Structure formats: structure tokens, C-alpha cells
Coordinates of C-alpha atoms in Angstrom, one line a residue:
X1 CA 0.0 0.0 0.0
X2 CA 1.6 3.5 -0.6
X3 CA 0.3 6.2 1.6
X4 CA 0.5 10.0 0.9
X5 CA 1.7 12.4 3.5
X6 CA 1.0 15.9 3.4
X7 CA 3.3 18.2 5.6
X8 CA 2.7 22.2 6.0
X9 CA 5.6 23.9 6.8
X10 CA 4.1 26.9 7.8
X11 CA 3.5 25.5 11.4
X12 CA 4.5 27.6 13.8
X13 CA 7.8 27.1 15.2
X14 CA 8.8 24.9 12.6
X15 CA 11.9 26.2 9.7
X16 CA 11.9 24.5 6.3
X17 CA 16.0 23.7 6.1
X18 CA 17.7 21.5 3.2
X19 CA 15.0 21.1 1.4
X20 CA 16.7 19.4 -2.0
X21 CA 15.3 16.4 -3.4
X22 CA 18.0 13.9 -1.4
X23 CA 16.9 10.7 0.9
X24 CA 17.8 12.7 3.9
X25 CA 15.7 15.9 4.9
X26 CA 16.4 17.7 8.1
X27 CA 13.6 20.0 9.8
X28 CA 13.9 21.9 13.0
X29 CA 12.6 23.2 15.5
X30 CA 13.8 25.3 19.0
X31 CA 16.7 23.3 19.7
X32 CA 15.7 20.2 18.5
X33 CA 16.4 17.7 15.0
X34 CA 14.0 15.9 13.4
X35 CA 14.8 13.6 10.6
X36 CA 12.3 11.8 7.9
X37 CA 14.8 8.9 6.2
X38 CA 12.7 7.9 3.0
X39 CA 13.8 5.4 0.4
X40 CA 11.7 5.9 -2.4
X41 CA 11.2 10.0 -2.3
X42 CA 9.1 11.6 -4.3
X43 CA 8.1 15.5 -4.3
X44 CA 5.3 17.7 -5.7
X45 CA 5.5 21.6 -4.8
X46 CA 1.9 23.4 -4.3
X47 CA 0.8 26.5 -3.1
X48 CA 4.7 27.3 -2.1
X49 CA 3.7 26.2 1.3
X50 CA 2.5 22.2 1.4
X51 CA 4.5 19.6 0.0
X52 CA 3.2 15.9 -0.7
X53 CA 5.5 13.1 -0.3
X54 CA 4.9 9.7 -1.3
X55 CA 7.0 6.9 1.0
X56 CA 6.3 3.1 1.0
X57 CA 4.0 1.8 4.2
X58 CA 7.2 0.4 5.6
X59 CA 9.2 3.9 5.5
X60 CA 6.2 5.7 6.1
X61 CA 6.5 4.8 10.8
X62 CA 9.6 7.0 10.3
X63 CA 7.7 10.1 10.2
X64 CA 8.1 11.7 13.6
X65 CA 7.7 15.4 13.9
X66 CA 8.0 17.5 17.3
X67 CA 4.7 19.1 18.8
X68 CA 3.8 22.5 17.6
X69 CA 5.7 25.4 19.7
X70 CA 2.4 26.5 21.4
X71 CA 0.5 23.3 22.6
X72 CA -2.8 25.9 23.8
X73 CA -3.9 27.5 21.1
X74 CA -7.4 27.5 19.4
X75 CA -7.8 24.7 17.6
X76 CA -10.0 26.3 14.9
X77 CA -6.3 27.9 14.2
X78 CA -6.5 27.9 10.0
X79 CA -3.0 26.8 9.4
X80 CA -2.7 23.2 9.5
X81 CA -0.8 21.5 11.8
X82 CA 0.0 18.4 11.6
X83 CA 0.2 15.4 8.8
X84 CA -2.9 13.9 7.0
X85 CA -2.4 10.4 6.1
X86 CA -4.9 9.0 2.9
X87 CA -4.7 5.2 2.1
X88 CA -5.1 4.5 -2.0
X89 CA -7.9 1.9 -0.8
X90 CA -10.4 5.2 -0.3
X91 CA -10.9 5.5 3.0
X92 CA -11.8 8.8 4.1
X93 CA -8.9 11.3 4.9
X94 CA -8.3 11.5 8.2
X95 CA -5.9 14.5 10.6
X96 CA -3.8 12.9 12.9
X97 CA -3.1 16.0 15.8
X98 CA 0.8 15.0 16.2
X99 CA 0.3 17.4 19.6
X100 CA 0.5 15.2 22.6
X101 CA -2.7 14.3 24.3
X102 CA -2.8 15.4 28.0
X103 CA -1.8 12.4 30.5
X104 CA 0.6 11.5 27.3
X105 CA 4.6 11.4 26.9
X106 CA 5.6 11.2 30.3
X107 CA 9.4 12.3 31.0
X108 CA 10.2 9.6 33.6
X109 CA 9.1 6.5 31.5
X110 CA 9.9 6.9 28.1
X111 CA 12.6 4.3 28.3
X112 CA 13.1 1.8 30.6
X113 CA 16.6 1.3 31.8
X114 CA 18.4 -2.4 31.5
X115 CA 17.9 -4.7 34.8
X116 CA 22.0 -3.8 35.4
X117 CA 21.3 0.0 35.3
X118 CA 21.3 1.4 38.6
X119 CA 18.1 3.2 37.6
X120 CA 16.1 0.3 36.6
X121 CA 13.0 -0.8 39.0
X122 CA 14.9 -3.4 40.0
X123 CA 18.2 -1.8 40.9
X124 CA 16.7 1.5 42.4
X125 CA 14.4 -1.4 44.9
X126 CA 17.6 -3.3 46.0
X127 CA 19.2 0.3 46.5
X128 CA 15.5 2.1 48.2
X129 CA 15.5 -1.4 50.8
X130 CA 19.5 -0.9 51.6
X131 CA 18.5 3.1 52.3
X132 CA 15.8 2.2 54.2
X133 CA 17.7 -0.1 56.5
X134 CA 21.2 1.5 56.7
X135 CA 21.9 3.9 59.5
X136 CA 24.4 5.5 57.6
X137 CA 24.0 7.2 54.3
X138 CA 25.4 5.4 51.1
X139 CA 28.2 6.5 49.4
X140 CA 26.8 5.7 45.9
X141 CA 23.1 5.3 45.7
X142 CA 20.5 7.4 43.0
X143 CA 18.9 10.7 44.5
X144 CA 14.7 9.2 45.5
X145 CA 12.5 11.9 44.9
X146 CA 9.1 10.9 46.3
X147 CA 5.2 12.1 45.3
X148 CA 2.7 11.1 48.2
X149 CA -0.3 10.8 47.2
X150 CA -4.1 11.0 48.8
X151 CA -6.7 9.6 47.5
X152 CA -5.7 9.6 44.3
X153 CA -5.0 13.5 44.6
X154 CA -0.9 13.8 44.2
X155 CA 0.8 16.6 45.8
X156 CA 1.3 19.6 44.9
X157 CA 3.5 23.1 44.9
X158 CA 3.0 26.3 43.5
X159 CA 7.1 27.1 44.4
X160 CA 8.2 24.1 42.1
X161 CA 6.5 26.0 38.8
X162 CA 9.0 25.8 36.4
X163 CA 8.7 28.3 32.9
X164 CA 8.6 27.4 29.2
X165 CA 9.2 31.2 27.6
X166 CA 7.1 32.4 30.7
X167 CA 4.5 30.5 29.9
X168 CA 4.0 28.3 33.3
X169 CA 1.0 27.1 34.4
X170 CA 1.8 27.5 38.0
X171 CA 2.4 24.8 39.7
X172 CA 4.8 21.6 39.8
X173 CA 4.2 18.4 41.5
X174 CA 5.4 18.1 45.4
X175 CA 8.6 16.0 45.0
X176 CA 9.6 15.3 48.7
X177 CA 12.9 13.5 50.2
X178 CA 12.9 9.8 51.1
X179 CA 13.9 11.7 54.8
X180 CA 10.8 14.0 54.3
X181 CA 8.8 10.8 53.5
X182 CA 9.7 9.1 56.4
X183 CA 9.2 11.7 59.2
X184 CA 6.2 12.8 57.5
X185 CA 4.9 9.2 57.9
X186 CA 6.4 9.3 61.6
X187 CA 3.7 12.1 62.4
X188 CA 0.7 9.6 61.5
X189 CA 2.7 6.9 63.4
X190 CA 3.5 5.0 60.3
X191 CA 6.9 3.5 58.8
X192 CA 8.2 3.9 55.3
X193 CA 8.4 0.6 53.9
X194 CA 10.0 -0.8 50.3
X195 CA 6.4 -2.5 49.8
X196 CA 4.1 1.2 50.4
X197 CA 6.8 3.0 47.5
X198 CA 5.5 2.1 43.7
X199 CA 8.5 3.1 40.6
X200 CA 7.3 5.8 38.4
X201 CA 10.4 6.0 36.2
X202 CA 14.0 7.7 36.5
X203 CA 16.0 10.1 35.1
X204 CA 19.4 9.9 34.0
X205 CA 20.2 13.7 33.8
X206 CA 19.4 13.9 37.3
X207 CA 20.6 10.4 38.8
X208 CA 17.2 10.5 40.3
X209 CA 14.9 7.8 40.9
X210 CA 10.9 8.5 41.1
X211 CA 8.1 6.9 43.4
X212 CA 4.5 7.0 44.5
X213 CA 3.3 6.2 47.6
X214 CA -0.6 6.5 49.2
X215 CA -0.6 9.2 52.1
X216 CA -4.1 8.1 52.3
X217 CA -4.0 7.4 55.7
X218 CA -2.0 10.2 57.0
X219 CA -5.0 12.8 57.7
X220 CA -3.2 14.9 60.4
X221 CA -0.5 16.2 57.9
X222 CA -2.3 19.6 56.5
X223 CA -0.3 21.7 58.8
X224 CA 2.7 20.5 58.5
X225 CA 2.3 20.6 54.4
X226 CA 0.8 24.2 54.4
X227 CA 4.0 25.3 56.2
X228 CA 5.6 24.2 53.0
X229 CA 3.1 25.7 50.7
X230 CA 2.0 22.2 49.5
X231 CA -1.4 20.7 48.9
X232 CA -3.0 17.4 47.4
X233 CA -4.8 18.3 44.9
X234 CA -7.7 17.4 42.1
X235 CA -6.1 15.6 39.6
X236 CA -8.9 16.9 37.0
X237 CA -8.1 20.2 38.7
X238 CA -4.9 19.6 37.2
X239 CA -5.6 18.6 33.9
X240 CA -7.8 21.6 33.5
X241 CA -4.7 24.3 35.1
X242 CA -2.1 22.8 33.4
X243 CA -1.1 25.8 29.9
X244 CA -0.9 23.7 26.9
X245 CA 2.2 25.8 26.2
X246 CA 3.9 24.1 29.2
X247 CA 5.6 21.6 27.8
X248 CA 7.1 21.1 31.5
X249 CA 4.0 21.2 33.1
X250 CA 2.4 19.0 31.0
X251 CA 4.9 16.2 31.8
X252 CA 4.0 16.5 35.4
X253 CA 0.4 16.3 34.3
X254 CA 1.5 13.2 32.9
X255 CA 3.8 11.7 35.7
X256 CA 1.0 12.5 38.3
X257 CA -1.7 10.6 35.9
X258 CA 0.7 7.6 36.0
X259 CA 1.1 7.5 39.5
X260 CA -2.5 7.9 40.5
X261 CA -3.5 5.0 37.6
X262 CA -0.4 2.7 39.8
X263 CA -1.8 3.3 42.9
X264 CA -5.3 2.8 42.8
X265 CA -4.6 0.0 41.0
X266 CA -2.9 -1.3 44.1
X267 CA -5.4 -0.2 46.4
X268 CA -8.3 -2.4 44.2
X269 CA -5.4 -5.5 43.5
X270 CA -4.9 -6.4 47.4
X271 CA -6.2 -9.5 47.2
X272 CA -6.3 -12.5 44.7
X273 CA -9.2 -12.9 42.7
X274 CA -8.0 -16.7 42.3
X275 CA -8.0 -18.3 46.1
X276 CA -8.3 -14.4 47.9
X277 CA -5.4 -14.3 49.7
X278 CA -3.9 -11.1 49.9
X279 CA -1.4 -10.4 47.1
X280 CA 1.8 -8.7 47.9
X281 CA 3.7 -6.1 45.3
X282 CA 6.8 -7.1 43.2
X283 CA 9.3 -5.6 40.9
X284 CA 9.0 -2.2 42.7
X285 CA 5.1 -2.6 42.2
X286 CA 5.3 -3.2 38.8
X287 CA 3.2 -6.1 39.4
X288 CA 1.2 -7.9 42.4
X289 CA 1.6 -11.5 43.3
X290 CA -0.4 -13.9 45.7
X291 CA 1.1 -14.8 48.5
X292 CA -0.5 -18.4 48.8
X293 CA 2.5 -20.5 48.0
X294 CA -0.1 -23.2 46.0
X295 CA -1.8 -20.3 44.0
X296 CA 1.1 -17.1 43.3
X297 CA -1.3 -15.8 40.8
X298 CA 0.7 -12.6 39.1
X299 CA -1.5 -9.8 38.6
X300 CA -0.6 -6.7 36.2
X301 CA -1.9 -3.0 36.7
X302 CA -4.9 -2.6 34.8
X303 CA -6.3 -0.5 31.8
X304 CA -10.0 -0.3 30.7
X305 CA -10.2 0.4 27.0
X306 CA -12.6 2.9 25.8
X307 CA -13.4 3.6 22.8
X308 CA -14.8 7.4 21.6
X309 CA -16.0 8.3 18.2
X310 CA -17.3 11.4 16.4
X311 CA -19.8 10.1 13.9
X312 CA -20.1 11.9 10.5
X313 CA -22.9 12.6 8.2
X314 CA -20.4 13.2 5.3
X315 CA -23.3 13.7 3.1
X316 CA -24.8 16.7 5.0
X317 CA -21.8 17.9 6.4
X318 CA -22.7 17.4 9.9
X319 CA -21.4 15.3 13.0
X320 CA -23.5 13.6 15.7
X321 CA -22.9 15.0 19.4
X322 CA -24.7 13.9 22.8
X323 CA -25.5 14.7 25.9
X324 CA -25.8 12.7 29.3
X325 CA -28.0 13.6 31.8
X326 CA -24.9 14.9 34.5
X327 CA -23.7 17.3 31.8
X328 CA -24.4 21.2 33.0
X329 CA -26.8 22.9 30.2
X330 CA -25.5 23.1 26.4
X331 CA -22.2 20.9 26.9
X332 CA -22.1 18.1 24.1
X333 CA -19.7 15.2 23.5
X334 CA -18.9 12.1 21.3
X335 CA -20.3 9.2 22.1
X336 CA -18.1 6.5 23.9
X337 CA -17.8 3.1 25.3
X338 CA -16.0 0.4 26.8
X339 CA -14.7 -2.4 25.0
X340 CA -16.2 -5.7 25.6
X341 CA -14.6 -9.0 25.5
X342 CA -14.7 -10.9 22.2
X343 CA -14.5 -7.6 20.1
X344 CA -12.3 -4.9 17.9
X345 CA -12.2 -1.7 18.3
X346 CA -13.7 -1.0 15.5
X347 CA -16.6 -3.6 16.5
X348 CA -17.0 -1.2 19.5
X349 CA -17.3 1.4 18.0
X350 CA -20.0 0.0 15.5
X351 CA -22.2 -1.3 18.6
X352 CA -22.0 1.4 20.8
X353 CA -23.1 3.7 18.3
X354 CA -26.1 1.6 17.0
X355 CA -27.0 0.7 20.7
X356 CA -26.6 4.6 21.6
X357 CA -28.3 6.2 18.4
X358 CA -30.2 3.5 16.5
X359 CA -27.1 4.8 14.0
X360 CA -25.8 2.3 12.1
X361 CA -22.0 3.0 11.1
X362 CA -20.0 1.8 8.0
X363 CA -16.5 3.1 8.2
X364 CA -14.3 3.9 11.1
X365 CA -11.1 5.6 11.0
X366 CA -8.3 5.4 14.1
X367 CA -7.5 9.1 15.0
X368 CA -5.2 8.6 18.1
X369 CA -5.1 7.7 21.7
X370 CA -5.1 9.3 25.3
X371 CA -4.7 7.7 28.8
X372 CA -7.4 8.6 30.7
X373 CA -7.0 8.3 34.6
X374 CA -9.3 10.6 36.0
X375 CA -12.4 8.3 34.8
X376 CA -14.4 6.3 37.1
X377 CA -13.0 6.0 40.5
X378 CA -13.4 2.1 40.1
X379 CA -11.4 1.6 36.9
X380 CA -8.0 2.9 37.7
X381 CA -6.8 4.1 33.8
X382 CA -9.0 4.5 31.0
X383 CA -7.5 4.3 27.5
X384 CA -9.8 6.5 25.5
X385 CA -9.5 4.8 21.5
X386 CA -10.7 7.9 19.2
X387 CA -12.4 7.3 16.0
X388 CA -13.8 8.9 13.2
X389 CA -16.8 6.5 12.3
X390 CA -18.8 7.6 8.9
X391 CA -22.1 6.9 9.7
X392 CA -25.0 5.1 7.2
X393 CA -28.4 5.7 8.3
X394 CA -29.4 8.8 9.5
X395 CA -32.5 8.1 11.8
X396 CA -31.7 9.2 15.6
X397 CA -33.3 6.9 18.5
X398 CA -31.7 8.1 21.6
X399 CA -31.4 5.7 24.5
X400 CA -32.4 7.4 27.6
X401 CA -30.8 4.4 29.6
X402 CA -27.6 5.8 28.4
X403 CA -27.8 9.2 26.9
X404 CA -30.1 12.2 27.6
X405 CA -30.0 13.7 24.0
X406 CA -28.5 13.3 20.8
X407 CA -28.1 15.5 17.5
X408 CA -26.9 16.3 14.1
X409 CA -24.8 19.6 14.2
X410 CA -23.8 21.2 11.3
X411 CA -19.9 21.9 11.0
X412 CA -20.9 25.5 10.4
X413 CA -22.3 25.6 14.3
X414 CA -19.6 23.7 15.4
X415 CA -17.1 25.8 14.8
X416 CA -19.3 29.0 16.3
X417 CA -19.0 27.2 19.3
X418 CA -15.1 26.2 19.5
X419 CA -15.1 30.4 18.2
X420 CA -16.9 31.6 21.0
X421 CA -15.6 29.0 23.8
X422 CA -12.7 30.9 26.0
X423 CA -10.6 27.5 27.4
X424 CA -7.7 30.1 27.9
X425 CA -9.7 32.0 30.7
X426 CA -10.6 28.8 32.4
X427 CA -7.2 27.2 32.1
X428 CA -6.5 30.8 34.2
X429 CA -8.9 30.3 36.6
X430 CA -8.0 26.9 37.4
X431 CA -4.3 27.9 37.7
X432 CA -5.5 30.9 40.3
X433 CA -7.9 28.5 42.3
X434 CA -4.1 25.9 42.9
X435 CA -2.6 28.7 43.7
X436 CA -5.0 29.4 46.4
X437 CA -5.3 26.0 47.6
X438 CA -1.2 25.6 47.7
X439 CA -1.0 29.1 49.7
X440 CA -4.1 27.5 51.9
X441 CA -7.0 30.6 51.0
X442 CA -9.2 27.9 50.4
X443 CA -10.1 24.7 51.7
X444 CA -9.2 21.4 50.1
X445 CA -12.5 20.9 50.6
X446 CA -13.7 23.0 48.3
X447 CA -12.0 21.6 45.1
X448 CA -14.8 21.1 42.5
X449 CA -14.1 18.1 39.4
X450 CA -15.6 20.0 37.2
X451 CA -14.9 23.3 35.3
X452 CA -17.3 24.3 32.7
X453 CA -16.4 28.2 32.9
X454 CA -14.7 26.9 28.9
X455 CA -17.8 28.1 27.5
X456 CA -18.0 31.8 28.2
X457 CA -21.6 31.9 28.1
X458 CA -22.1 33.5 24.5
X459 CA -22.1 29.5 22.5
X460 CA -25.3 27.7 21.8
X461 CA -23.3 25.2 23.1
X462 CA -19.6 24.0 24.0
X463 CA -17.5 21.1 24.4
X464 CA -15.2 19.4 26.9
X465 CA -11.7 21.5 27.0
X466 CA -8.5 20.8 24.7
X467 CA -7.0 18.6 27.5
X468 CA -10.2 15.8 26.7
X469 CA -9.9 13.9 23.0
X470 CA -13.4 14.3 22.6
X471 CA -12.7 18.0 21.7
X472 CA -9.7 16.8 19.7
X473 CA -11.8 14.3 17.6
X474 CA -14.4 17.5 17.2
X475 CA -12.2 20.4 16.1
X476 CA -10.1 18.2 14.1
X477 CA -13.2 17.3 11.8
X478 CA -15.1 21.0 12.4
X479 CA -11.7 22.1 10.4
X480 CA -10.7 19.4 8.4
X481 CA -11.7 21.7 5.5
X482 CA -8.7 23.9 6.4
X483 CA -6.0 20.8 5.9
X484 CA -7.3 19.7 2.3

């Protein structure tokens, strides 16, 4: 199969460089290289500012292309940005948003060291249980840099803010010393233990090794913390705070959605679903094993598959958006759906619309992924799937069971809406109310999951916020006219 890419170089931040027809072409960006290696090349100027290429399916994975210099901007932006990939067997086109999703490329796990690197889960372990039990300190050991958690709320300073351009969101996650840890702990009259610390990932730049652990039970510690300006707060609070254009802050988004997936997963895994005995943690809590000799079932942390779609009425130009019944007044969404055994994605996809809508969908088109672990507080990480499915009949019958409304909006009124919706101004106001929280004006208490301020009160209606795929998946297609 050949596929056509289409590049723009007229994204922001990026400079066209070396741009001769040769098997080697060099673009950058800041202070970073990206290479595309093709070996079958072919070029076709148009417009002086998009170029297509045509590369072979197996050359075509070597495309990788660095996110756009401003992650928060409007998405009904006219230049394009990003790659459109279009398959010779007809399927329709489809935008691929090479922009990170939020909860997506985290800093501390992109690679996993080697068992023999002093950084790897198991070598950091071996070194946390010798710290833990030597009253000395060791002469060579990784610096452990800790994130307590409570109740799936991770820690949190508005000191530890670091800037991309001056463009910080504000706040930085509450890193604490395995000493701080452990007299922390002492206050609740608890013990640090190798088995309560969970490996988030490491860092070789820093010699630093990262871990979670669950200050769940440790209620009596808000003093002591607001002396230190530090808070546990809302993950979604988070999300929603976090500036698009902090690449830095972002990656803490992302390390705090990892650890909060690990950890609840712990909390639901403590015993075996086999014989249920308790299970104990292994390979730094990588994984959980029962501790019945005759069973030692070995259980791995958990992810719930979801699939979300925006269905299209490519006839009519128009895409079908719903409504459940906790939504606040004018927010719409895609529809979604977990996964059930037995089934594709795209299979999903196709019955959850039908059992939805009454819709009945014929093609369905992969536009990217997102973790997702601020879902339901029983399922510890969502993986939200996101289609594009082209729908086939046209006939709405909403199930109430499931949905409260559901309609046909024309692309015209979609794009009013992501116009008129101000996700900068509540991305502020989020930032303002950690702020508060970390300084202790307000109450931890107080925290609310969810923000809907996106909407600025002048759209007919609005949609979740650019850190949720579901707005991805909508302004994608509300300008897909813009990247043809």
C-alpha cells in the first residue's frame, strides 16, 4: 500500500532547512532535530507552502515530527498543523493532531533502563531497601524523589512552577525526600516501607529515581504541608490548570496521571481474585503476586479500553454530538464506550453507536489515543480509543438508559461554538484556584471536578476542553476543511 503524507511547513515554530530532493531531509525546531529517512522520495510543490511526499508503508513509521511550539492554542487555528495520512484503498482522509494528548509522553518512562542500570526498577528497589535499613548514608546510591499521594489527589507546589518562555501554568508536582517521606509518615505513626513505594520511572540527567506512595491514611499532615506551601490536589483540577504551552508542566500532568492509575490500582489488587489471599507487590510494584504458595497468581496493573467516536454525516456535512444527563446545560460530547470482551475496536465502535443512536456506522477511521486516569474512581486508567466513524443511516433513536439527547450539528455551528468557547480564561482560573489552595486561601475541601467556565456563556453550546480527546476528535473534523 503506498500512503500520501501531506506536511505544511508553515507551522509555527517549525523552519523548512535543506529542502533538496536527497533521501535525507532535516527539519527543525527550538533546539531540537527531526529527521524523515525515505527510500523511495518523491516531491510535488503546491501553493509554495505544502509539500506531498509519497514513501512506502514500511518507510512511512519513520515520520516523527515535534509538537507545535504553542500546545494551547485555538484549535479552529486555519493553518494546519500536523500530517494527513490517505490510504489509495479510499478510506476517508483522516488528521492525525501530532500534539500530545494530556496524560501523554511522560518524562520519567519513556525508556526503561536495563535490569543492570542502577536506575532500573529493580536496581533502584535493591538500592530504596538498603537506604531504608542502613543507618548510615550510602556512598553511591541514586537521589529518591518521592510524590505522596491521597486519595488519588498527588501533591502539589506552586514554588516548584517551572517556565517554558514564561509561559507556566503555575504549579509543579510536590517532590519530597525519602527523609521527608519518612518523618512525615512518623507524624501519622506509620513507617516507610520498600512495599508502600510504587517506581514511576527515572532520570538519567538527574541520577534521580521517582516513586509514588498512598498518604491516604495520614489525615493529620495539612499543617505540616501548608507550612511548606503544599497541597494534594484534584487531579482533573490539574488537567484543566495545566497551559498547553507548558511543555514542563504537562509532563508533570502526565507523571501525576501515571502515578494515580499505579496506585489505585494497588489499592483495588490487594487481594487475589484466584484463592483471595492477599497479594503482595513485586518488581517495585510493577506487578502484584499472591502470597499463597499453592496459588502465586501474578496480577498486572490494569487498563480499561474505551473507545470514543465522532460520527459523520459526510453527506450533510454534519457530526452527531450527545448529551448525558450529569452534563451542566449546552455541553455536548462524542459518544463512547468500553470495549467488551470478544471484540475490535472498530466492532466497538460500531455497537455502541447503533445501541446509543439506533445509528448504524460503516467506516471507522483510528485518529489517536489518550490515557485517561481521571475516569471512574473504580477503573484505575482509561485508554480512551478515538475514531472517526462515517455513519449510514441517518435516523436518531436516543437511549435514555444511556444518553439524555442526541443530534446532528452542522460543521458551520460547530465551529461558532469552539469560536466563542474561552478555554484560555478557564485554564487561568483553574491555575488561580491551585494557587489558592497551595497558599491555603481555600479549603481542600472546596476543590470542584468539574470546570465548565470553557464556555464563556455566548455559545449555543460548548464542548469538553482541549485537555479531553473528545474536543480533539471534534475540532479536528469541524476544520478538516482547512488541511485539504
Amino acid at each position: 500500500m503506498t500512503l500520501v503524507v501531506l506536511v505544511n511547513f508553515q507551522v509555527r515554530g517549525f523552519v523548512k532547512e535543506n529542502w533538496t530532493p536527497h533521501n535525507h531531509v532535516e527539519f527543525k525546531r527550538m533546539n531540537k532535530n527531526c529527521f524523515l529517512n525515505f527510500d523511495r522520495l518523491g516531491f510535488l510543490m503546491a501553493n509554495g507552502a505544502r509539500t506531498f511526499l509519497t514513501v512506502s508503508k514500511s518507510t512511512s513509521r519513520l515520520l516523527r515530527l515535534p509538537p507545535a511550539s504553542s500546545r494551547f492554542f485555538p484549535p479552529f487555528n486555519s493553518s494546519f498543523n500536523g500530517a494527513t495520512f490517505c490510504s489509495s484503498t479510499g478510506t476517508p482522509s483522516m488528521s492525525i493532531n501530532l500534539q500530545s494528548h494530556a496524560f501523554a509522553r511522560n518524562p520519567i518512562r519513556s525508556k526503561t533502563p536495563k535490569p543492570e542500570n542502577p536506575l532500573s526498577p529493580d536496581s533502584s528497589f535493591e538500592s530504596l531497601k538498603s537506604k531504608l535499613l542502613a543507618k548510615t548514608p550510602l556512598l553511591s546510591s541514586p537521589d529518591f524523589k518521592i510524590l505522596p499521594f491521597r486519595k488519588g489527589w498527588p501533591l502539589v507546589s506552586c514554588n516548584g512552577g517551572k517556565s517554558n518562555g514564561g509561559l507556566a501554568s503555575g504549579w509543579g508536582l510536590g517532590w519530597i525526600s525519602l527523609a521527608d517521606c519518612e518523618s512525615l509518615l512518623a507524624l501519622s505513626g506509620s513507617k516507610v516501607t520498600e512495599d508502600l513505594l510504587v517506581y514511576l520511572g527515572s532520570s538519567v540527567e538527574d541520577d534521580a529515581v521517582y516513586w509514588a506512595t498512598d498518604f491516604s491514611g495520614a489525615d493529620n499532615l495539612d499543617a505540616e504541608l501548608g507550612q511548606r506551601k503544599l497541597n494534594f490536589i484534584e487531579l482533573r483540577m490539574l488537567m484543566v490548570a495545566t497551559n498547553w504551552s507548558d511543555t514542563w508542566a504537562m509532563g508533570q500532568l502526565a507523571i501525576a496521571g501515571h502515578g494515580r492509575a499505579l496506585l489505585d490500582w494497588h489499592r483495588t489488587s490487594r487481594f487475589c481474585g484466584h484463592c483471595g489471599e492477599r497479594t503482595v507487590p513485586m518488581e517495585a510494584g510493577k506487578r502484584r503476586e499472591c502470597s499463597n504458595q499453592s496459588c502465586k497468581l501474578r496480577i498486572f496493573p490494569r487498563v480499561d479500553p474505551v473507545v470514543i467516536m465522532l460520527v459523520i454525516d459526510q453527506e450533510n456535512d454534519r457530526a452527531l454530538l450527545s448529551r448525558q444527563s450529569r452534563y451542566v446545560p449546552r455541553k455536548w460530547s462524542c459518544l463512547a464506550g468500553f470495549m467488551e470482551p470478544g471484540e475490535s475496536l472498530e466492532e466497538a465502535v460500531i455497537r455502541e453507536t447503533l445501541e446509543e443512536t439506533g445509528i448504524e456506522v460503516g467506516k471507522v477511521v483510528y485518529h489517536s489515543s489518550q490515557p485517561w486516569p481521571v475516569g471512574r474512581s473504580t477503573m484505575p486508567c482509561q485508554l480512551m480509543v478515538g475514531f472517526f466513524a462515517y455513519a449510514k443511516s441517518l435516523d436518531i433513536k436516543v437511549d435514555k438508559a444511556e444518553l439524555e439527547d442526541a443530534q446532528w450539528h452542522t460543521r458551520e455551528d460547530v465551529k461558532k461554538a469552539l469560536t466563542l468557547s474561552d478555554y484560555e480564561k478557564t485554564q487561568r482560573s483553574a491555575a488561580a484556584k491551585v494557587e489558592q489552595l497551595c497558599n491555603g486561601v481555600e479549603s481542600r475541601h472546596s476543590q470542584s471536578a468539574d470546570i465548565n467556565a470553557e464556555d464563556g456563556g455566548l455559545a449555543s453550546m460548548f464542548f469538553p476542553g482541549p485537555y479531553a480527546i473528545a474536543h480533539q476528535l471534534i475540532s479536528s473534523w469541524a476544520y478538516q476543511d482547512n488541511e485539504k
